[in-house]
mmCIF file of C-alpha atoms and ligand atoms in Angstrom:
data_model
loop_
_atom_site.group_PDB
_atom_site.id
_atom_site.type_symbol
_atom_site.label_atom_id
_atom_site.label_comp_id
_atom_site.label_asym_id
_atom_site.label_seq_id
_atom_site.Cartn_x
_atom_site.Cartn_y
_atom_site.Cartn_z
ATOM 1 C CA MET A 1 86.435 63.067 67.736
ATOM 2 C CA HIS A 2 83.719 60.728 66.419
ATOM 3 C CA ARG A 3 84.882 58.506 63.541
ATOM 4 C CA ASP A 4 82.156 59.842 61.206
ATOM 5 C CA VAL A 5 83.274 63.452 61.702
ATOM 6 C CA GLU A 6 85.577 64.998 59.086
ATOM 7 C CA ARG A 7 86.441 68.088 61.133
ATOM 8 C CA ILE A 8 85.239 70.055 64.119
ATOM 9 C CA LEU A 9 83.788 73.402 63.072
ATOM 10 C CA ILE A 10 82.974 74.853 66.495
ATOM 11 C CA ASN A 11 84.242 73.275 69.703
ATOM 12 C CA GLY A 12 82.516 73.151 73.085
ATOM 13 C CA GLU A 13 84.583 75.973 74.533
ATOM 14 C CA GLU A 14 83.730 78.287 71.630
ATOM 15 C CA ILE A 15 80.053 77.404 71.958
ATOM 16 C CA ARG A 16 80.030 78.219 75.694
ATOM 17 C CA GLU A 17 81.754 81.568 75.170
ATOM 18 C CA ARG A 18 79.431 82.637 72.369
ATOM 19 C CA LEU A 19 76.329 81.539 74.283
ATOM 20 C CA ASP A 20 77.364 83.762 77.208
ATOM 21 C CA CYS A 21 77.566 86.656 74.782
ATOM 22 C CA VAL A 22 74.240 85.997 73.015
ATOM 23 C CA ALA A 23 72.552 85.530 76.409
ATOM 24 C CA LYS A 24 73.639 89.057 77.359
ATOM 25 C CA ASN A 25 72.066 90.411 74.166
ATOM 26 C CA LEU A 26 68.885 88.457 74.821
ATOM 27 C CA MET A 27 68.691 89.787 78.383
ATOM 28 C CA ALA A 28 68.972 93.347 77.100
ATOM 29 C CA GLU A 29 65.840 92.708 75.057
ATOM 30 C CA PHE A 30 63.863 90.372 77.310
ATOM 31 C CA ALA A 31 64.703 91.781 80.735
ATOM 32 C CA SER A 32 61.057 92.007 81.746
ATOM 33 C CA ASP A 33 59.379 88.825 82.966
ATOM 34 C CA GLY A 34 56.693 86.826 81.182
ATOM 35 C CA LEU A 35 58.666 85.434 78.267
ATOM 36 C CA VAL A 36 57.575 82.235 76.501
ATOM 37 C CA VAL A 37 60.473 80.301 75.008
ATOM 38 C CA VAL A 38 59.432 77.960 72.192
ATOM 39 C CA ILE A 39 62.005 75.249 71.483
ATOM 40 C CA LEU A 40 61.902 73.505 68.113
ATOM 41 C CA LEU A 41 62.533 69.802 68.641
ATOM 42 C CA LYS A 42 64.574 67.882 68.300
ATOM 43 C CA GLY A 43 67.450 69.890 66.858
ATOM 44 C CA ALA A 44 67.336 72.824 69.277
ATOM 45 C CA LEU A 45 67.168 70.644 72.392
ATOM 46 C CA VAL A 46 70.812 70.897 73.421
ATOM 47 C CA PHE A 47 71.284 74.537 72.441
ATOM 48 C CA ALA A 48 68.068 75.666 74.140
ATOM 49 C CA ALA A 49 68.843 73.789 77.365
ATOM 50 C CA ASP A 50 72.179 75.588 77.581
ATOM 51 C CA MET A 51 70.739 78.955 76.530
ATOM 52 C CA CYS A 52 67.686 78.984 78.821
ATOM 53 C CA ARG A 53 69.924 78.448 81.836
ATOM 54 C CA ARG A 54 71.787 81.614 80.911
ATOM 55 C CA LEU A 55 68.624 83.752 80.966
ATOM 56 C CA PRO A 56 67.767 84.820 84.528
ATOM 57 C CA VAL A 57 64.247 85.949 83.711
ATOM 58 C CA THR A 58 60.861 84.430 84.606
ATOM 59 C CA MET A 59 59.901 82.334 81.615
ATOM 60 C CA THR A 60 57.786 79.405 80.577
ATOM 61 C CA VAL A 61 59.141 76.852 78.135
ATOM 62 C CA GLU A 62 57.184 75.173 75.358
ATOM 63 C CA CYS A 63 58.338 72.666 72.765
ATOM 64 C CA LEU A 64 57.172 72.200 69.203
ATOM 65 C CA ASN A 65 57.869 69.098 67.155
ATOM 66 C CA ILE A 66 58.719 70.270 63.691
ATOM 67 C CA SER A 67 59.897 68.223 60.766
ATOM 68 C CA SER A 68 61.308 69.399 57.468
ATOM 69 C CA TYR A 69 64.507 67.421 56.973
ATOM 70 C CA HIS A 70 63.204 63.981 57.906
ATOM 71 C CA GLY A 71 66.714 63.050 59.040
ATOM 72 C CA ASN A 72 68.216 63.748 55.654
ATOM 73 C CA ILE A 73 70.761 66.246 54.410
ATOM 74 C CA LYS A 74 68.313 68.386 52.412
ATOM 75 C CA THR A 75 65.063 70.107 53.407
ATOM 76 C CA SER A 76 61.911 68.514 52.025
ATOM 77 C CA GLY A 77 60.616 72.042 51.408
ATOM 78 C CA LYS A 78 57.604 71.314 53.580
ATOM 79 C CA VAL A 79 57.323 72.245 57.254
ATOM 80 C CA GLU A 80 55.194 69.848 59.282
ATOM 81 C CA PHE A 81 53.776 70.585 62.732
ATOM 82 C CA LEU A 82 53.666 67.226 64.482
ATOM 83 C CA ASP A 83 51.945 68.239 67.751
ATOM 84 C CA ARG A 84 48.239 67.900 68.346
ATOM 85 C CA LYS A 85 48.176 70.960 70.544
ATOM 86 C CA MET A 86 49.920 74.294 69.997
ATOM 87 C CA PRO A 87 51.270 76.319 72.965
ATOM 88 C CA GLU A 88 49.159 79.084 74.465
ATOM 89 C CA VAL A 89 50.864 82.300 73.491
ATOM 90 C CA GLU A 90 48.025 84.794 73.222
ATOM 91 C CA GLY A 91 49.219 88.261 74.250
ATOM 92 C CA LYS A 92 52.664 86.864 75.123
ATOM 93 C CA LYS A 93 56.175 87.750 74.107
ATOM 94 C CA VAL A 94 57.668 84.698 72.386
ATOM 95 C CA LEU A 95 61.263 83.736 71.691
ATOM 96 C CA ILE A 96 61.703 80.816 69.271
ATOM 97 C CA MET A 97 64.907 78.800 69.653
ATOM 98 C CA ASP A 98 66.152 76.633 66.802
ATOM 99 C CA ASP A 99 69.388 74.885 66.009
ATOM 100 C CA ILE A 100 70.032 76.295 62.547
ATOM 101 C CA LEU A 101 68.611 78.697 60.007
ATOM 102 C CA ASP A 102 69.011 77.187 56.564
ATOM 103 C CA THR A 103 66.339 78.084 53.982
ATOM 104 C CA GLY A 104 64.411 79.954 56.690
ATOM 105 C CA LEU A 105 61.237 78.003 55.883
ATOM 106 C CA THR A 106 60.894 76.507 59.355
ATOM 107 C CA MET A 107 61.388 79.810 61.168
ATOM 108 C CA CYS A 108 58.896 81.590 58.902
ATOM 109 C CA ALA A 109 56.251 78.895 59.314
ATOM 110 C CA VAL A 110 56.597 78.728 63.105
ATOM 111 C CA SER A 111 56.734 82.485 63.506
ATOM 112 C CA ASP A 112 53.579 82.917 61.371
ATOM 113 C CA ALA A 113 51.769 80.205 63.314
ATOM 114 C CA LEU A 114 52.582 81.809 66.688
ATOM 115 C CA LEU A 115 51.491 85.260 65.508
ATOM 116 C CA GLU A 116 48.309 83.658 64.238
ATOM 117 C CA LEU A 117 47.759 82.262 67.746
ATOM 118 C CA GLY A 118 47.888 85.819 69.079
ATOM 119 C CA ALA A 119 51.465 86.194 70.333
ATOM 120 C CA SER A 120 52.143 89.902 70.909
ATOM 121 C CA GLU A 121 55.719 89.628 69.678
ATOM 122 C CA VAL A 122 57.763 86.825 68.115
ATOM 123 C CA ARG A 123 61.559 86.888 67.966
ATOM 124 C CA SER A 124 63.986 84.160 67.014
ATOM 125 C CA CYS A 125 67.324 82.887 68.210
ATOM 126 C CA VAL A 126 69.446 80.256 66.469
ATOM 127 C CA LEU A 127 72.734 78.562 67.235
ATOM 128 C CA LEU A 128 73.822 78.513 63.596
ATOM 129 C CA ASN A 129 73.046 80.722 60.634
ATOM 130 C CA LYS A 130 74.002 79.426 57.194
ATOM 131 C CA ARG A 131 75.423 82.185 55.021
ATOM 132 C CA LYS A 132 73.183 82.142 51.973
ATOM 133 C CA GLU A 133 70.631 84.155 50.025
ATOM 134 C CA ARG A 134 67.160 83.882 51.564
ATOM 135 C CA ALA A 135 65.027 86.022 49.306
ATOM 136 C CA GLY A 136 61.811 86.942 51.092
ATOM 137 C CA MET A 137 62.532 84.562 53.971
ATOM 138 C CA CYS A 138 62.948 85.615 57.568
ATOM 139 C CA GLU A 139 66.329 86.027 59.175
ATOM 140 C CA ALA A 140 67.079 85.195 62.813
ATOM 141 C CA ASP A 141 66.956 88.080 65.309
ATOM 142 C CA PHE A 142 69.745 86.530 67.372
ATOM 143 C CA LYS A 143 72.383 84.070 66.202
ATOM 144 C CA ALA A 144 75.473 82.586 67.784
ATOM 145 C CA PHE A 145 77.497 81.617 64.691
ATOM 146 C CA ASP A 146 77.493 82.219 60.939
ATOM 147 C CA ILE A 147 78.656 79.147 59.030
ATOM 148 C CA ASP A 148 79.198 78.188 55.403
ATOM 149 C CA ASP A 149 76.461 76.342 53.567
ATOM 150 C CA GLU A 150 77.475 72.773 54.389
ATOM 151 C CA PHE A 151 75.775 69.974 56.290
ATOM 152 C CA VAL A 152 76.710 69.931 59.972
ATOM 153 C CA ILE A 153 76.002 67.613 62.903
ATOM 154 C CA GLY A 154 76.445 67.621 66.669
ATOM 155 C CA TYR A 155 75.281 69.729 69.617
ATOM 156 C CA GLY A 156 71.687 68.752 68.845
ATOM 157 C CA LEU A 157 71.944 68.453 65.066
ATOM 158 C CA ASP A 158 71.508 64.998 63.582
ATOM 159 C CA TYR A 159 72.005 62.875 60.536
ATOM 160 C CA GLN A 160 69.316 60.178 60.438
ATOM 161 C CA GLY A 161 68.700 60.689 64.127
ATOM 162 C CA ARG A 162 72.291 60.215 65.217
ATOM 163 C CA TYR A 163 75.111 62.489 66.500
ATOM 164 C CA ARG A 164 72.904 64.894 68.500
ATOM 165 C CA ASN A 165 74.974 64.172 71.611
ATOM 166 C CA LEU A 166 78.321 65.299 70.187
ATOM 167 C CA PRO A 167 79.541 68.219 72.344
ATOM 168 C CA TYR A 168 80.709 70.178 69.286
ATOM 169 C CA VAL A 169 79.461 71.140 65.814
ATOM 170 C CA GLY A 170 81.211 69.221 63.066
ATOM 171 C CA VAL A 171 81.175 68.357 59.390
ATOM 172 C CA MET A 172 80.467 64.761 58.453
ATOM 173 C CA LYS A 173 82.779 62.599 56.403
ATOM 174 C CA GLN A 174 81.404 62.284 52.882
ATOM 175 C CA GLU A 175 81.761 58.500 53.005
ATOM 176 C CA SER A 176 79.593 58.379 56.149
ATOM 177 C CA ILE A 177 76.619 60.040 54.439
HETATM 178 P P1 5GP B 1 65.168 75.493 57.161
HETATM 179 O O1 5GP B 1 63.675 75.336 57.309
HETATM 180 O O2 5GP B 1 65.691 76.808 57.656
HETATM 181 O O3 5GP B 1 65.618 75.176 55.775
HETATM 182 O O4 5GP B 1 65.811 74.349 57.990
HETATM 183 C C1 5GP B 1 65.780 74.357 59.321
HETATM 184 C C2 5GP B 1 65.897 72.964 59.875
HETATM 185 O O5 5GP B 1 66.558 72.061 58.998
HETATM 186 C C3 5GP B 1 66.731 73.017 61.114
HETATM 187 O O6 5GP B 1 65.906 73.186 62.236
HETATM 188 C C4 5GP B 1 67.435 71.694 61.106
HETATM 189 O O7 5GP B 1 66.670 70.741 61.803
HETATM 190 C C5 5GP B 1 67.529 71.286 59.661
HETATM 191 N N1 5GP B 1 68.866 71.591 59.096
HETATM 192 C C6 5GP B 1 69.198 72.597 58.270
HETATM 193 N N2 5GP B 1 70.511 72.584 57.961
HETATM 194 C C7 5GP B 1 71.023 71.524 58.627
HETATM 195 C C8 5GP B 1 72.357 70.978 58.735
HETATM 196 O O8 5GP B 1 73.353 71.440 58.179
HETATM 197 N N3 5GP B 1 72.490 69.893 59.534
HETATM 198 C C9 5GP B 1 71.439 69.312 60.182
HETATM 199 N N4 5GP B 1 71.699 68.252 60.932
HETATM 200 N N5 5GP B 1 70.182 69.807 60.111
HETATM 201 C C10 5GP B 1 69.981 70.896 59.341
HETATM 202 MG MG1 MG B 2 65.164 71.493 63.317
#
């Protein structure tokens, strides 16, 4: 375990098992070809790479650079689209993949933007869903794990750009923040 990690919340084995299960649910919904997967960078990088390889369907993959946390432990409350060009999704079925649903702001903003660009359908899939009230905010259509409302790192999730490579999801030591 990394020295800055207080405890492991979800280990690699548990992640693999749950991803197999969520992939089955996704395949039941997206069995027909022509899916566009939109990966929200950088947090969803690791999760999406593992998930896409579990979906034996013809798909294209797009990435969006989104920033709301700016490497910190709290959302700035503002979702920024950092790309100069948005993916072409007109008339397409889109599946957004993100690492974690916290306030839901990011997912709402991205989902709205893709519908605005003419996507025929937008669904969402997250690795982690924080258990909390999200009045008026969107929920994820597919989620691998529900977790308590605490700051987590690993398996793509960072603190100030670090720890994305940890093969598990963990809670940071208070003194390391
Ligand atoms: P939301 O817009 O739902 O509040 O936040 C979504 C984004 O905030 C996620 O894509 C993720 O990048 C970041 N985020 C939210 N909670 C956490 C957390 O516990 N740990 C880390 N590392 N990032 C988080
Ligand atoms: Mg993110």
